[in-house]
XYZ file of C-alpha atoms in Angstrom:
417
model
C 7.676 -9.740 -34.093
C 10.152 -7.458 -31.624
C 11.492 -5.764 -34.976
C 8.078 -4.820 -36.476
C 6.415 -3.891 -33.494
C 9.149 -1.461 -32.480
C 8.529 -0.006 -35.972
C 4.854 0.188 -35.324
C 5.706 1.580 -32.166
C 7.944 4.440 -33.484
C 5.477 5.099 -36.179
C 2.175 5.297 -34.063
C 4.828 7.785 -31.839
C 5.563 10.051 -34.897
C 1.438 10.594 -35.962
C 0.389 11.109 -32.153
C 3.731 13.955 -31.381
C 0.910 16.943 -32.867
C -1.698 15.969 -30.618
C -1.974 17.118 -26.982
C -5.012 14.354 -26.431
C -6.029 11.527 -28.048
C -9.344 9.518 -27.024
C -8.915 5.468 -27.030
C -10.910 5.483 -29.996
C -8.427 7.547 -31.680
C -5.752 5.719 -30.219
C -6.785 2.442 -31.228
C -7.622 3.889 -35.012
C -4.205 5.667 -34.920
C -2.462 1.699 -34.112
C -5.200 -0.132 -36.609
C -3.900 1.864 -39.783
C 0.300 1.337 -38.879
C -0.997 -2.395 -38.230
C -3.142 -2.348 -41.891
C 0.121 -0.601 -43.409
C 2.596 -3.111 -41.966
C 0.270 -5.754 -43.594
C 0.324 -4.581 -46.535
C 4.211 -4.987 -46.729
C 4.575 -8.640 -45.487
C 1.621 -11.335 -44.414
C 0.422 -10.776 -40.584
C -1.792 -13.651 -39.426
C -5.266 -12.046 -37.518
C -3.698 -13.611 -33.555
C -0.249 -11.463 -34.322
C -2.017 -8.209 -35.539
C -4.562 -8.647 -32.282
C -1.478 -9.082 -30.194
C 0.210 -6.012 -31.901
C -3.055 -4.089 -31.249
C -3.308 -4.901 -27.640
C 0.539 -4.542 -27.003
C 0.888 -1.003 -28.342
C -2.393 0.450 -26.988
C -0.961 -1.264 -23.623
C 2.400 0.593 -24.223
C 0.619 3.733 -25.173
C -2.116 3.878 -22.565
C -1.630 1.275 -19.738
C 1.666 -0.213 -18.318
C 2.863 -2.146 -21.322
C 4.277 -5.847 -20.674
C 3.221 -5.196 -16.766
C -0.113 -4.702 -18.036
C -0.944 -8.607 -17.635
C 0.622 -8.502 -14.647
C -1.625 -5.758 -13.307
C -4.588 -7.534 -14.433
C -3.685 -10.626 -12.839
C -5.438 -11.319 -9.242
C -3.632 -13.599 -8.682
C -0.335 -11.405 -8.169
C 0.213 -9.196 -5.423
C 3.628 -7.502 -5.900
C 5.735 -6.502 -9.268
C 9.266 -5.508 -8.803
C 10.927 -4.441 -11.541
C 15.169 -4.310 -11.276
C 16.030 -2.497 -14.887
C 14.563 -3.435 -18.382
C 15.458 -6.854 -17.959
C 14.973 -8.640 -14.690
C 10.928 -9.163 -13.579
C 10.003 -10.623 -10.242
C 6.562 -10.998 -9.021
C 4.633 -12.307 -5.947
C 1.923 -15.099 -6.121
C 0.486 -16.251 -2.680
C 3.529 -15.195 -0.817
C 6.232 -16.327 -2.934
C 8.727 -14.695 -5.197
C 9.360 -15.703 -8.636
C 10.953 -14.751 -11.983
C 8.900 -13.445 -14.637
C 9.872 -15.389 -18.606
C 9.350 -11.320 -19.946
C 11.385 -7.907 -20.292
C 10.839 -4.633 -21.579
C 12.991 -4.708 -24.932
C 14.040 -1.330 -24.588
C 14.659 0.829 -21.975
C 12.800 3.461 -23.367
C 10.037 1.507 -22.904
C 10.512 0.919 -19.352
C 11.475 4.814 -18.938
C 7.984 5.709 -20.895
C 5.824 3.656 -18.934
C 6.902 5.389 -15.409
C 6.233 8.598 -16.723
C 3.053 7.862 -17.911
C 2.105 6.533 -14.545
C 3.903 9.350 -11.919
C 2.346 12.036 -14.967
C -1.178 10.836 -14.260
C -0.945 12.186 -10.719
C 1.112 15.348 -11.542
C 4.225 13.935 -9.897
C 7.534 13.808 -11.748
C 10.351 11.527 -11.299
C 13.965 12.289 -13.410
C 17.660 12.290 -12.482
C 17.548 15.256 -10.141
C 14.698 13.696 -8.208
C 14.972 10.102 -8.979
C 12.921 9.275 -6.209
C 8.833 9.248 -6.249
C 5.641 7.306 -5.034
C 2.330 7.271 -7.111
C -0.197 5.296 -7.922
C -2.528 3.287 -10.347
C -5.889 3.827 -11.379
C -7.102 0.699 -9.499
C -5.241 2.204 -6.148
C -2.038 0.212 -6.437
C 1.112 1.640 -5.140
C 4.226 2.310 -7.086
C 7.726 3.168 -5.889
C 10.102 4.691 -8.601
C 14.024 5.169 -8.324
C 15.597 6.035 -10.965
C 19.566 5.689 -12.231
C 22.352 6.859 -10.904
C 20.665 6.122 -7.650
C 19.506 2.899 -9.092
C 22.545 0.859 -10.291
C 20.001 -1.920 -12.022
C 18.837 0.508 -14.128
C 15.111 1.866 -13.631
C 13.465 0.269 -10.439
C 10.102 0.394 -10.164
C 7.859 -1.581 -7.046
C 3.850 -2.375 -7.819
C 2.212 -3.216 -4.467
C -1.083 -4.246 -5.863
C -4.353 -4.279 -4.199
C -6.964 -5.695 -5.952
C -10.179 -5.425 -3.809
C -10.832 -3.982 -0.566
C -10.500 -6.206 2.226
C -12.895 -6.107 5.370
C -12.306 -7.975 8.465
C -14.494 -10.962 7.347
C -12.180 -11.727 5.109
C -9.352 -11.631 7.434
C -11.615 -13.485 9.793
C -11.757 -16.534 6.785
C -8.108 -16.693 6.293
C -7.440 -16.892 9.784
C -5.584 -13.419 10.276
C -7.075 -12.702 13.050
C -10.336 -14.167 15.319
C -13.402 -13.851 15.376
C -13.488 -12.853 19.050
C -10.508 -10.249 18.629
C -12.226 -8.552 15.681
C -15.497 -7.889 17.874
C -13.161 -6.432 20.588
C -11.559 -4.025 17.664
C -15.269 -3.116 16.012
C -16.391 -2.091 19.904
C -12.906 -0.280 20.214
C -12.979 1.569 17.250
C -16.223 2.749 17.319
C -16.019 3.816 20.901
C -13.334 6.026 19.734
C -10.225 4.316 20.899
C -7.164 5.647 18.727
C -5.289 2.658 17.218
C -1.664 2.337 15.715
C -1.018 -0.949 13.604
C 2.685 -1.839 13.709
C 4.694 -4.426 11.162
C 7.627 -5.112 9.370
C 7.499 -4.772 5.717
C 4.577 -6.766 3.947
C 2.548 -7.595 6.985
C -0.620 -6.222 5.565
C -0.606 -3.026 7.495
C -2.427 -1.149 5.074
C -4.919 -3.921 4.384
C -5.415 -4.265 7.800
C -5.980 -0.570 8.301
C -8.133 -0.523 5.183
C -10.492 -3.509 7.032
C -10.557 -1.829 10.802
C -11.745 1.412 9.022
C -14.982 -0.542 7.864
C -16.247 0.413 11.614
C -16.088 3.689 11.451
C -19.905 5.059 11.587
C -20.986 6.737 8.287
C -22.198 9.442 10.190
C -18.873 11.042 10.977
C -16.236 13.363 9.299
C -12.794 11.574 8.614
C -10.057 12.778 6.792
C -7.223 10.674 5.183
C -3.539 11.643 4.870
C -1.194 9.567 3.018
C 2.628 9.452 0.600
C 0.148 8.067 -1.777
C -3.387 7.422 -1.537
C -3.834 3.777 -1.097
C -6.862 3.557 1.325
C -10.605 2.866 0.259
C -13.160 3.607 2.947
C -16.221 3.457 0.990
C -18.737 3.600 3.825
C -17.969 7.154 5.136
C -19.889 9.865 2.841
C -18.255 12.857 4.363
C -14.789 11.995 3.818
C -11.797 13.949 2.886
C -8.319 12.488 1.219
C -5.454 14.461 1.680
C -2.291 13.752 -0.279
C 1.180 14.798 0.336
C 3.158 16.469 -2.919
C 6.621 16.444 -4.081
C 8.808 19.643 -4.576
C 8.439 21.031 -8.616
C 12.109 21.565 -10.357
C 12.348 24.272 -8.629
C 12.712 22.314 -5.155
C 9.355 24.250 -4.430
C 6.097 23.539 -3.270
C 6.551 20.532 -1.649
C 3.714 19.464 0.645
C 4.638 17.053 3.523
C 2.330 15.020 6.041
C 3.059 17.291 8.671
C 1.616 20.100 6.819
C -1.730 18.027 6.139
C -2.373 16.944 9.310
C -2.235 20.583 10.799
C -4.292 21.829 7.845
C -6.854 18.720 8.837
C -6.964 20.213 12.449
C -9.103 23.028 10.435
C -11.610 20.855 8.779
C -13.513 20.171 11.612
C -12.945 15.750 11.667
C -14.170 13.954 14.218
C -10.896 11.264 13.034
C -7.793 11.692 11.119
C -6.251 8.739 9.719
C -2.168 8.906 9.025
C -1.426 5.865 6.089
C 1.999 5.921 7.687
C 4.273 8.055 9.557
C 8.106 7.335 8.834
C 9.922 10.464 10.204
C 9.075 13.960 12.236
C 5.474 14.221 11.185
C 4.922 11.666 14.595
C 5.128 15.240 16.350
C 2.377 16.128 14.543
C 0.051 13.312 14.667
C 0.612 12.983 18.217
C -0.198 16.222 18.768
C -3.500 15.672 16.931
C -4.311 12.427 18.534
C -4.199 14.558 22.074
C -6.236 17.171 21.303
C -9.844 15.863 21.149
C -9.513 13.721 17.647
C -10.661 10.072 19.176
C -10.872 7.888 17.080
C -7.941 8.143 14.894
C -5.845 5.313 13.304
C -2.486 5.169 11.505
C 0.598 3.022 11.115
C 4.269 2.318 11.267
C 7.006 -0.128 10.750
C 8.062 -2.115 13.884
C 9.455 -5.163 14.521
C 7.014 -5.671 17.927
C 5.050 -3.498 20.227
C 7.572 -2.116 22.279
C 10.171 -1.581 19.233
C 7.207 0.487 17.872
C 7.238 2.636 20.533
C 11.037 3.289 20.399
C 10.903 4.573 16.938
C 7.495 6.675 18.086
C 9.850 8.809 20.053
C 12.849 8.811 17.700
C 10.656 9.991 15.194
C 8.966 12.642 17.711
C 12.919 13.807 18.083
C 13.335 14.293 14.908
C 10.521 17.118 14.824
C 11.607 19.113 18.026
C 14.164 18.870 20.816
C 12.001 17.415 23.449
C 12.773 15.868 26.854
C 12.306 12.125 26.344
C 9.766 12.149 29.769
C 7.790 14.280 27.809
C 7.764 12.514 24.851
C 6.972 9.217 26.212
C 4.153 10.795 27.761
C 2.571 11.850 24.548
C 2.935 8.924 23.086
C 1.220 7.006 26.256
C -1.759 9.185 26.179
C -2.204 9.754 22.707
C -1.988 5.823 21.771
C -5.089 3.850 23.259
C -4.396 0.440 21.249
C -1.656 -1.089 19.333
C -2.064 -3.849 16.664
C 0.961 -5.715 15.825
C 0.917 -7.715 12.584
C 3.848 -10.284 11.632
C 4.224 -12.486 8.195
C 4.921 -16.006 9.821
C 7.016 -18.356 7.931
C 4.769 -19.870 5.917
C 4.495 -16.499 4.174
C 0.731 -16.210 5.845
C -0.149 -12.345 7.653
C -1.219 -12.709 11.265
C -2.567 -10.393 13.471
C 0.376 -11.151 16.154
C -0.917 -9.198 18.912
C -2.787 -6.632 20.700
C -1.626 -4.588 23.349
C -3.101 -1.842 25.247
C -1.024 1.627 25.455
C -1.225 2.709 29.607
C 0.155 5.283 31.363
C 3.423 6.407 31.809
C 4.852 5.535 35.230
C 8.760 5.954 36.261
C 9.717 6.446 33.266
C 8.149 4.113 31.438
C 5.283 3.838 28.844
C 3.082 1.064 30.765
C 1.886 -1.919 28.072
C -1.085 -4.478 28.483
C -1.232 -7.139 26.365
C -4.970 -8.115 25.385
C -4.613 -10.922 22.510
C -1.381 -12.488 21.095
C -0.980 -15.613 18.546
C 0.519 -18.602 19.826
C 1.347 -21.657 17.586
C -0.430 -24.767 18.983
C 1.977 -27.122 21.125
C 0.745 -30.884 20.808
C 2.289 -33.521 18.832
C 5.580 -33.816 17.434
C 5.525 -31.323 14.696
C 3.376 -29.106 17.011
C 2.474 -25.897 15.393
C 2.775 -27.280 11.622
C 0.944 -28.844 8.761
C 1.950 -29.837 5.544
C 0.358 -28.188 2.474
C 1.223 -28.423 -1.202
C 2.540 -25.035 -3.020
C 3.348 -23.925 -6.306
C 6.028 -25.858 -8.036
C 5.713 -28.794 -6.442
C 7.117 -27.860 -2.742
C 6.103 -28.725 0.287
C 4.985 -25.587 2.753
C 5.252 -26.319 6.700
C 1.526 -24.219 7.154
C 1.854 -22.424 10.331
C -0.812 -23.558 12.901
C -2.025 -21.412 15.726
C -4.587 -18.911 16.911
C -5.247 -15.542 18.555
C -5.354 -15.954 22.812
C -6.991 -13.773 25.391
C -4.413 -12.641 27.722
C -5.432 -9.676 29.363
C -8.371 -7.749 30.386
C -8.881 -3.947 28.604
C -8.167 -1.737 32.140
C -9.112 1.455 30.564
C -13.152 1.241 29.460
C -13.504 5.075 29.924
C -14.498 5.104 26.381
C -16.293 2.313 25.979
C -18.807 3.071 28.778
C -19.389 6.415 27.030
C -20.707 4.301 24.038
C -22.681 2.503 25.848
C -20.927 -0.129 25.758
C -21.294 -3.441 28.375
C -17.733 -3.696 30.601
């Protein structure tokens, strides 16, 4: 079947190089008459030639073999190292995909199709790019000689928005600390969600945004547009752009969220900051935009406010007092998210942001998880996984350990203290 559907392939190619754009119908008519022609020279049963259909209209139009993948709920990650290793993520854990791309053409055709749908390019003097999929997936692209595997590509799928009752159900975070969020967020409390890699920060981000009021004005600014706040009607998405060929034209996050300053939002919401666009955001945060949410990588609360000021450094030559005290009154809240070792995303804890006194930026934790302590064992339970293994399931909850000091905002709500 690989020989005669790479002819198919190449002769589907050949009758579609004249035309600029071609329907699905056409598509599909365009594949059914190599199929009927193939037929005619040797005996294809009716499952092959519906396979053959399917697998070069997926080639053509979708992502190919990763197509299943894709459509798959049940997988949250594809990482691709070169045409011939596939991993993907099921419930936490990695495995080995039985299927490869036979040719690297293939592989090569499928991420320009998907960085080309969102007028980004990706070759070997910018081997680097971010896009996404229809559905709001994220994809990371590097390309060779940066890439040594060959072609890497990294599908962060996510499937279906996720509100905080869903988090609530799988035990991510309380019931009790997601009312104290709801009150904070819509009482205008700005809110940075720290993790390491994986921890769900833009789910998480994606679920607190659900209490936003429809009746306000927020603007988005992300790499890649990922986020899917559905209940806000006047909402604008800003999206950063690479440089063309040139090395022109390139659009960063720092320019968005000083062009958002002139749209007149009553919140801006960062997807991420990773370098000197903190400056920026900062800056935003303390001039009248309550409200406002974003997040970043961190390893814990306080590491996450170490790389807040490295990050502010690397946008201006600042004394550190100053930039510490930025950072302390621009950040009300901090959500910290960890991946315990049963693979499951907590909500790890919450801390409140206070002032900045001798020297220091003054934290107050509100909620953190603790795993439960009775019983030898304490803190585990057994549960079956996948292949047959045993998983040690993580057993704890989210604790009250401090009292919110500053209710400024929440009084102004009208909110009970």
């Amino acid at each position: 079947m690989k020989g005669i559907l790479e002819s198919l392939r190449e002769q589907v190619r050949e009758e579609l190089q004249n035309c600029r754009q071609i329907e699905d119908d056409e598509l599909y008519a365009c594949i059914d008459r190599a199929i009927s022609q193939a037929g005619e020279q040797e005996y294809l049963p009716l499952k092959q030639r519906l396979e053959l259909r399917n697998r070069l209209f997926d080639g053509f139009r979708r992502l190919d073999i990763l197509q299943v993948l894709v459509d798959d709920p049940g997988v949250t990650e594809i990482m691709v190292n070169g045409k011939d290793d596939i991993f993907v993520e099921r419930q936490g854990e990695i495995f080995r995909w039985d299927h490869g791309f036979e040719q690297g053409s293939q592989l090569e055709d499928m991420i320009q199709q998907i960085v080309s749908r969102i007028n980004r390019s990706v070759n070997v003097s910018h081997p680097i790019a971010d896009a996404r999929l229809a559905d709001g997936s994220r994809v990371h692209v590097v390309l060779p000689p940066i890439a040594l595997n060959g072609p890497v590509v990294t599908i962060r799928k996510f499937p279906e928005p996720i509100d905080v009752n869903k988090l609530i159900a799988w035990n991510s975070i309380s019931n009790e600390a997601a009312g104290f969020l709801e009150k904070l967020v819509k009482a205008g409390y700005n809110l940075f969600i720290s993790g390491g890699t994986g921890s769900g920060k833009t789910s998480f981000l994606n679920a607190v945004s659900g209490f936003i009021p429809e009746t306000e004005r927020v603007i988005t600014i992300e790499d890649s547009a990922e986020l899917q706040i559905r209940q806000v009607p006047n909402l604008v998405r800003l999206e950063t752009r690479n440089a063309n060929v040139e090395g022109e034209g390139a659009i960063e996050i720092s320019d968005l969220i000083r062009a958002s300053l002139r749209m007149r939002p009553d919140r801006i919401i960062v997807g991420e900051v990773r370098g000197k666009e903190c400056l920026d955001m900062l800056q935003a945060l303390n001039t009248g935009h309550s409200g406002s949410l974003s997040t970043g990588h961190g390893n814990n609360p306080q590491d996450m406010l170490s790389r807040l000021e490295t990050m502010t450094l690397m946008g201006a030559e600042l004394p550190l007092a100053a930039v510490r005290s930025q950072i302390a009154s621009a950040i009300d809240i901090l959500v910290h998210l960890g991946r315990l070792r049963d693979r499951s995303r907590k909500v790890l804890e919450i801390v409140e942001v206070g002032g900045y006194i001798d020297g220091e930026i003054q934290l107050n934790s509100l909620y953190r998880f603790e795993e439960d302590e009775t019983g030898t064992g304490a803190g585990t339970e057994t549960r079956a996984e996948a292949g047959g293994r045993n998983q040690q399931k993580v057993k704890g909850s989210l604790k009250k350990t401090g009292t919110l000091q500053a209710v400024g905002k929440l009084r102004a709500a009208g909110y009970q203290v």
